[in-house]
Amino acid sequence: MDTRKIVVGALVVFVLFTIITQPVKAAEIVQIGFQGISDAANGIGEFMTELVR
């Protein structure tokens, strides 16, 4: 049996369940994730700028 498909399917069901039962909490988690990605990209940009100077 393909274990990867089972794990991905369970993960999708869990994510959908969380979004449906706790939409505010799910939105906060997504916002935190995007803020982290934004901060990381900003840090890399600043590092590259200082590296070029």
PDB file of N, CA and C in Angstrom:
ATOM      1  N   MET A   1       0.846  -1.190   0.000  1.00  0.00           N
ATOM      2  CA  MET A   1       0.000   0.000   0.000  1.00  0.00           C
ATOM      3  C   MET A   1       0.884   1.244   0.000  1.00  0.00           C
ATOM      4  N   ASP A   2       0.415   2.284  -0.607  1.00  0.00           N
ATOM      5  CA  ASP A   2       1.196   3.512  -0.706  1.00  0.00           C
ATOM      6  C   ASP A   2       1.005   4.346   0.562  1.00  0.00           C
ATOM      7  N   THR A   3       1.987   4.296   1.432  1.00  0.00           N
ATOM      8  CA  THR A   3       1.919   4.977   2.725  1.00  0.00           C
ATOM      9  C   THR A   3       1.864   6.487   2.551  1.00  0.00           C
ATOM     10  N   ARG A   4       2.576   6.984   1.558  1.00  0.00           N
ATOM     11  CA  ARG A   4       2.614   8.435   1.341  1.00  0.00           C
ATOM     12  C   ARG A   4       1.214   8.992   1.052  1.00  0.00           C
ATOM     13  N   LYS A   5       0.431   8.294   0.239  1.00  0.00           N
ATOM     14  CA  LYS A   5      -0.927   8.747  -0.077  1.00  0.00           C
ATOM     15  C   LYS A   5      -1.801   8.766   1.172  1.00  0.00           C
ATOM     16  N   ILE A   6      -1.634   7.776   2.026  1.00  0.00           N
ATOM     17  CA  ILE A   6      -2.425   7.710   3.260  1.00  0.00           C
ATOM     18  C   ILE A   6      -2.067   8.872   4.176  1.00  0.00           C
ATOM     19  N   VAL A   7      -0.782   9.157   4.325  1.00  0.00           N
ATOM     20  CA  VAL A   7      -0.336  10.249   5.189  1.00  0.00           C
ATOM     21  C   VAL A   7      -0.811  11.595   4.653  1.00  0.00           C
ATOM     22  N   VAL A   8      -0.680  11.806   3.344  1.00  0.00           N
ATOM     23  CA  VAL A   8      -1.122  13.070   2.743  1.00  0.00           C
ATOM     24  C   VAL A   8      -2.638  13.218   2.887  1.00  0.00           C
ATOM     25  N   GLY A   9      -3.370  12.148   2.670  1.00  0.00           N
ATOM     26  CA  GLY A   9      -4.833  12.192   2.820  1.00  0.00           C
ATOM     27  C   GLY A   9      -5.239  12.527   4.249  1.00  0.00           C
ATOM     28  N   ALA A  10      -4.568  11.923   5.227  1.00  0.00           N
ATOM     29  CA  ALA A  10      -4.873  12.214   6.626  1.00  0.00           C
ATOM     30  C   ALA A  10      -4.546  13.662   6.962  1.00  0.00           C
ATOM     31  N   LEU A  11      -3.446  14.164   6.423  1.00  0.00           N
ATOM     32  CA  LEU A  11      -3.063  15.559   6.661  1.00  0.00           C
ATOM     33  C   LEU A  11      -4.093  16.517   6.072  1.00  0.00           C
ATOM     34  N   VAL A  12      -4.572  16.224   4.867  1.00  0.00           N
ATOM     35  CA  VAL A  12      -5.592  17.070   4.235  1.00  0.00           C
ATOM     36  C   VAL A  12      -6.875  17.061   5.056  1.00  0.00           C
ATOM     37  N   VAL A  13      -7.294  15.902   5.524  1.00  0.00           N
ATOM     38  CA  VAL A  13      -8.503  15.809   6.341  1.00  0.00           C
ATOM     39  C   VAL A  13      -8.328  16.607   7.632  1.00  0.00           C
ATOM     40  N   PHE A  14      -7.156  16.494   8.257  1.00  0.00           N
ATOM     41  CA  PHE A  14      -6.899  17.232   9.495  1.00  0.00           C
ATOM     42  C   PHE A  14      -6.946  18.745   9.261  1.00  0.00           C
ATOM     43  N   VAL A  15      -6.313  19.202   8.178  1.00  0.00           N
ATOM     44  CA  VAL A  15      -6.305  20.641   7.880  1.00  0.00           C
ATOM     45  C   VAL A  15      -7.721  21.133   7.619  1.00  0.00           C
ATOM     46  N   LEU A  16      -8.478  20.416   6.822  1.00  0.00           N
ATOM     47  CA  LEU A  16      -9.860  20.820   6.546  1.00  0.00           C
ATOM     48  C   LEU A  16     -10.707  20.822   7.817  1.00  0.00           C
ATOM     49  N   PHE A  17     -10.538  19.825   8.663  1.00  0.00           N
ATOM     50  CA  PHE A  17     -11.270  19.770   9.927  1.00  0.00           C
ATOM     51  C   PHE A  17     -10.948  20.983  10.791  1.00  0.00           C
ATOM     52  N   THR A  18      -9.664  21.333  10.866  1.00  0.00           N
ATOM     53  CA  THR A  18      -9.250  22.487  11.672  1.00  0.00           C
ATOM     54  C   THR A  18      -9.830  23.779  11.119  1.00  0.00           C
ATOM     55  N   ILE A  19      -9.785  23.927   9.794  1.00  0.00           N
ATOM     56  CA  ILE A  19     -10.321  25.149   9.171  1.00  0.00           C
ATOM     57  C   ILE A  19     -11.823  25.267   9.417  1.00  0.00           C
ATOM     58  N   ILE A  20     -12.537  24.171   9.325  1.00  0.00           N
ATOM     59  CA  ILE A  20     -13.999  24.205   9.484  1.00  0.00           C
ATOM     60  C   ILE A  20     -14.386  24.435  10.947  1.00  0.00           C
ATOM     61  N   THR A  21     -13.692  23.773  11.875  1.00  0.00           N
ATOM     62  CA  THR A  21     -14.100  23.875  13.282  1.00  0.00           C
ATOM     63  C   THR A  21     -13.531  25.096  13.994  1.00  0.00           C
ATOM     64  N   GLN A  22     -12.369  25.592  13.552  1.00  0.00           N
ATOM     65  CA  GLN A  22     -11.735  26.740  14.201  1.00  0.00           C
ATOM     66  C   GLN A  22     -11.159  27.699  13.161  1.00  0.00           C
ATOM     67  N   PRO A  23     -12.017  28.378  12.407  1.00  0.00           N
ATOM     68  CA  PRO A  23     -11.510  29.226  11.315  1.00  0.00           C
ATOM     69  C   PRO A  23     -10.652  30.403  11.805  1.00  0.00           C
ATOM     70  N   VAL A  24     -10.964  30.959  12.949  1.00  0.00           N
ATOM     71  CA  VAL A  24     -10.182  32.097  13.458  1.00  0.00           C
ATOM     72  C   VAL A  24      -8.766  31.642  13.817  1.00  0.00           C
ATOM     73  N   LYS A  25      -8.662  30.519  14.495  1.00  0.00           N
ATOM     74  CA  LYS A  25      -7.355  29.975  14.879  1.00  0.00           C
ATOM     75  C   LYS A  25      -6.549  29.592  13.632  1.00  0.00           C
ATOM     76  N   ALA A  26      -7.215  28.997  12.649  1.00  0.00           N
ATOM     77  CA  ALA A  26      -6.528  28.615  11.410  1.00  0.00           C
ATOM     78  C   ALA A  26      -6.006  29.856  10.683  1.00  0.00           C
ATOM     79  N   ALA A  27      -6.789  30.923  10.663  1.00  0.00           N
ATOM     80  CA  ALA A  27      -6.352  32.159  10.013  1.00  0.00           C
ATOM     81  C   ALA A  27      -5.154  32.766  10.740  1.00  0.00           C
ATOM     82  N   GLU A  28      -5.160  32.693  12.061  1.00  0.00           N
ATOM     83  CA  GLU A  28      -4.022  33.206  12.831  1.00  0.00           C
ATOM     84  C   GLU A  28      -2.749  32.422  12.531  1.00  0.00           C
ATOM     85  N   ILE A  29      -2.874  31.105  12.409  1.00  0.00           N
ATOM     86  CA  ILE A  29      -1.710  30.267  12.115  1.00  0.00           C
ATOM     87  C   ILE A  29      -1.149  30.600  10.736  1.00  0.00           C
ATOM     88  N   VAL A  30      -2.030  30.772   9.758  1.00  0.00           N
ATOM     89  CA  VAL A  30      -1.578  31.128   8.409  1.00  0.00           C
ATOM     90  C   VAL A  30      -0.915  32.500   8.419  1.00  0.00           C
ATOM     91  N   GLN A  31      -1.494  33.451   9.143  1.00  0.00           N
ATOM     92  CA  GLN A  31      -0.914  34.787   9.225  1.00  0.00           C
ATOM     93  C   GLN A  31       0.476  34.743   9.860  1.00  0.00           C
ATOM     94  N   ILE A  32       0.644  33.963  10.903  1.00  0.00           N
ATOM     95  CA  ILE A  32       1.956  33.818  11.549  1.00  0.00           C
ATOM     96  C   ILE A  32       2.964  33.228  10.571  1.00  0.00           C
ATOM     97  N   GLY A  33       2.532  32.226   9.806  1.00  0.00           N
ATOM     98  CA  GLY A  33       3.419  31.610   8.819  1.00  0.00           C
ATOM     99  C   GLY A  33       3.872  32.592   7.759  1.00  0.00           C
ATOM    100  N   PHE A  34       2.927  33.355   7.208  1.00  0.00           N
ATOM    101  CA  PHE A  34       3.285  34.329   6.182  1.00  0.00           C
ATOM    102  C   PHE A  34       4.147  35.449   6.755  1.00  0.00           C
ATOM    103  N   GLN A  35       3.906  35.836   7.994  1.00  0.00           N
ATOM    104  CA  GLN A  35       4.738  36.868   8.623  1.00  0.00           C
ATOM    105  C   GLN A  35       6.165  36.363   8.778  1.00  0.00           C
ATOM    106  N   GLY A  36       6.320  35.099   9.140  1.00  0.00           N
ATOM    107  CA  GLY A  36       7.653  34.511   9.265  1.00  0.00           C
ATOM    108  C   GLY A  36       8.378  34.471   7.933  1.00  0.00           C
ATOM    109  N   ILE A  37       7.669  34.096   6.877  1.00  0.00           N
ATOM    110  CA  ILE A  37       8.271  34.077   5.539  1.00  0.00           C
ATOM    111  C   ILE A  37       8.664  35.484   5.114  1.00  0.00           C
ATOM    112  N   SER A  38       7.806  36.451   5.392  1.00  0.00           N
ATOM    113  CA  SER A  38       8.097  37.843   5.047  1.00  0.00           C
ATOM    114  C   SER A  38       9.317  38.360   5.799  1.00  0.00           C
ATOM    115  N   ASP A  39       9.394  38.054   7.082  1.00  0.00           N
ATOM    116  CA  ASP A  39      10.547  38.482   7.883  1.00  0.00           C
ATOM    117  C   ASP A  39      11.841  37.845   7.379  1.00  0.00           C
ATOM    118  N   ALA A  40      11.768  36.566   7.014  1.00  0.00           N
ATOM    119  CA  ALA A  40      12.955  35.874   6.501  1.00  0.00           C
ATOM    120  C   ALA A  40      13.408  36.487   5.182  1.00  0.00           C
ATOM    121  N   ALA A  41      12.485  36.769   4.289  1.00  0.00           N
ATOM    122  CA  ALA A  41      12.834  37.372   3.002  1.00  0.00           C
ATOM    123  C   ALA A  41      13.417  38.767   3.205  1.00  0.00           C
ATOM    124  N   ASN A  42      12.855  39.516   4.130  1.00  0.00           N
ATOM    125  CA  ASN A  42      13.374  40.848   4.430  1.00  0.00           C
ATOM    126  C   ASN A  42      14.799  40.760   4.966  1.00  0.00           C
ATOM    127  N   GLY A  43      15.044  39.800   5.847  1.00  0.00           N
ATOM    128  CA  GLY A  43      16.382  39.610   6.404  1.00  0.00           C
ATOM    129  C   GLY A  43      17.394  39.225   5.339  1.00  0.00           C
ATOM    130  N   ILE A  44      16.991  38.350   4.436  1.00  0.00           N
ATOM    131  CA  ILE A  44      17.891  37.959   3.345  1.00  0.00           C
ATOM    132  C   ILE A  44      18.183  39.145   2.441  1.00  0.00           C
ATOM    133  N   GLY A  45      17.162  39.951   2.168  1.00  0.00           N
ATOM    134  CA  GLY A  45      17.352  41.144   1.347  1.00  0.00           C
ATOM    135  C   GLY A  45      18.319  42.125   1.987  1.00  0.00           C
ATOM    136  N   GLU A  46      18.170  42.344   3.274  1.00  0.00           N
ATOM    137  CA  GLU A  46      19.083  43.251   3.981  1.00  0.00           C
ATOM    138  C   GLU A  46      20.509  42.701   3.986  1.00  0.00           C
ATOM    139  N   PHE A  47      20.640  41.391   4.181  1.00  0.00           N
ATOM    140  CA  PHE A  47      21.956  40.760   4.176  1.00  0.00           C
ATOM    141  C   PHE A  47      22.632  40.927   2.822  1.00  0.00           C
ATOM    142  N   MET A  48      21.900  40.682   1.754  1.00  0.00           N
ATOM    143  CA  MET A  48      22.469  40.816   0.405  1.00  0.00           C
ATOM    144  C   MET A  48      22.840  42.262   0.118  1.00  0.00           C
ATOM    145  N   THR A  49      22.021  43.194   0.572  1.00  0.00           N
ATOM    146  CA  THR A  49      22.324  44.612   0.354  1.00  0.00           C
ATOM    147  C   THR A  49      23.616  45.004   1.050  1.00  0.00           C
ATOM    148  N   GLU A  50      23.774  44.559   2.289  1.00  0.00           N
ATOM    149  CA  GLU A  50      24.998  44.874   3.026  1.00  0.00           C
ATOM    150  C   GLU A  50      26.199  44.138   2.439  1.00  0.00           C
ATOM    151  N   LEU A  51      25.991  42.968   1.898  1.00  0.00           N
ATOM    152  CA  LEU A  51      27.071  42.200   1.292  1.00  0.00           C
ATOM    153  C   LEU A  51      27.601  42.899   0.035  1.00  0.00           C
ATOM    154  N   VAL A  52      26.715  43.523  -0.720  1.00  0.00           N
ATOM    155  CA  VAL A  52      27.111  44.206  -1.959  1.00  0.00           C
ATOM    156  C   VAL A  52      27.844  45.517  -1.645  1.00  0.00           C
ATOM    157  N   ARG A  53      27.493  46.169  -0.568  1.00  0.00           N
ATOM    158  CA  ARG A  53      28.116  47.459  -0.221  1.00  0.00           C
ATOM    159  C   ARG A  53      29.542  47.333   0.107  1.00  0.00           C
TER     160      ARG A  53
END
